[in-house]
Short mmCIF file of C-alpha atoms in Angstrom, two decimals:
data_model
loop_
_atom_site.label_atom_id
_atom_site.label_comp_id
_atom_site.label_asym_id
_atom_site.label_seq_id
_atom_site.Cartn_x
_atom_site.Cartn_y
_atom_site.Cartn_z
CA MET A 1 11.37 13.89 -4.39
CA THR A 2 8.62 13.42 -6.82
CA CYS A 3 6.26 10.75 -7.51
CA ASP A 4 7.13 9.23 -10.58
CA ALA A 5 3.19 9.09 -11.49
CA CYS A 6 1.60 12.05 -10.51
CA GLY A 7 4.63 14.38 -9.77
CA GLY A 8 3.29 15.09 -6.08
CA HIS A 9 5.76 15.80 -3.15
CA THR A 10 6.99 12.34 -1.39
CA PRO A 11 9.94 11.34 0.98
CA ARG A 12 10.23 8.25 -0.88
CA ARG A 13 11.60 7.40 -4.24
CA GLY A 14 9.24 5.81 -6.93
CA LEU A 15 5.52 6.49 -6.11
CA CYS A 16 4.08 8.41 -3.93
CA ARG A 17 1.68 6.17 -1.33
CA GLU A 18 -1.67 6.92 -2.91
CA CYS A 19 0.01 5.86 -6.42
CA ALA A 20 1.43 2.83 -5.18
CA ARG A 21 -1.62 1.79 -3.62
CA MET A 22 -3.44 2.39 -6.92
CA GLU A 23 -0.84 0.47 -8.72
CA ARG A 24 -1.20 -2.70 -6.40
CA ALA A 25 -5.06 -2.25 -6.84
CA GLU A 26 -4.61 -2.15 -10.18
CA GLU A 27 -2.32 -5.37 -10.45
CA ALA A 28 -4.61 -7.36 -8.32
CA ALA A 29 -7.64 -6.67 -10.55
CA ARG A 30 -5.83 -7.22 -13.59
CA TYR A 31 -3.95 -10.67 -12.12
CA GLY A 32 -6.46 -11.54 -9.25
CA ALA A 33 -6.04 -11.22 -5.70
CA ASP A 34 -4.88 -14.01 -3.95
CA PRO A 35 -7.80 -14.96 -1.84
CA GLU A 36 -5.50 -15.73 1.15
CA TRP A 37 -4.23 -12.02 1.17
CA ALA A 38 -6.62 -9.83 3.53
CA ASP A 39 -6.79 -6.20 3.87
CA CYS A 40 -4.46 -3.83 6.06
CA PRO A 41 -6.93 -2.30 8.88
CA GLU A 42 -5.18 1.08 8.56
CA CYS A 43 -5.05 1.81 4.74
CA GLY A 44 -7.05 -1.14 3.18
CA GLY A 45 -3.51 -2.33 1.38
CA ILE A 46 -2.39 -6.19 0.75
CA THR A 47 -1.36 -7.83 4.14
CA SER A 48 -0.32 -11.43 4.93
CA GLY A 49 -3.42 -11.94 7.00
CA GLU A 50 -6.50 -10.80 8.25
CA GLY A 51 -5.69 -8.10 11.03
CA ILE A 52 -2.03 -7.68 9.66
CA VAL A 53 -1.19 -3.97 9.21
CA CYS A 54 0.84 -3.59 6.22
CA ALA A 55 4.53 -2.78 5.87
CA ASP A 56 3.80 0.80 4.65
CA CYS A 57 1.90 1.46 7.90
CA ARG A 58 4.04 -0.04 10.33
CA LYS A 59 7.13 2.07 8.68
CA SER A 60 4.94 5.06 9.30
CA GLY A 61 3.88 4.44 12.65
CA SER A 62 0.42 4.32 12.25
CA GLU A 63 0.56 1.05 14.08
CA GLY A 64 -0.48 1.35 18.24
CA PRO A 65 2.32 0.04 20.59
#
């Protein structure tokens, strides 16, 4: 499959990880990030709390056991 934004190879439908992160960052800048949301320690994406690994990183297995 290819990314809808950049055309790069991705195993996912829609956007690749980099484009998805960029889209989330643009939305946060446009609408204002919720101050209660923290950044993922692995990739810097939005999480539900400080020190929590985001769903993308958990799915990819980058979180330790």
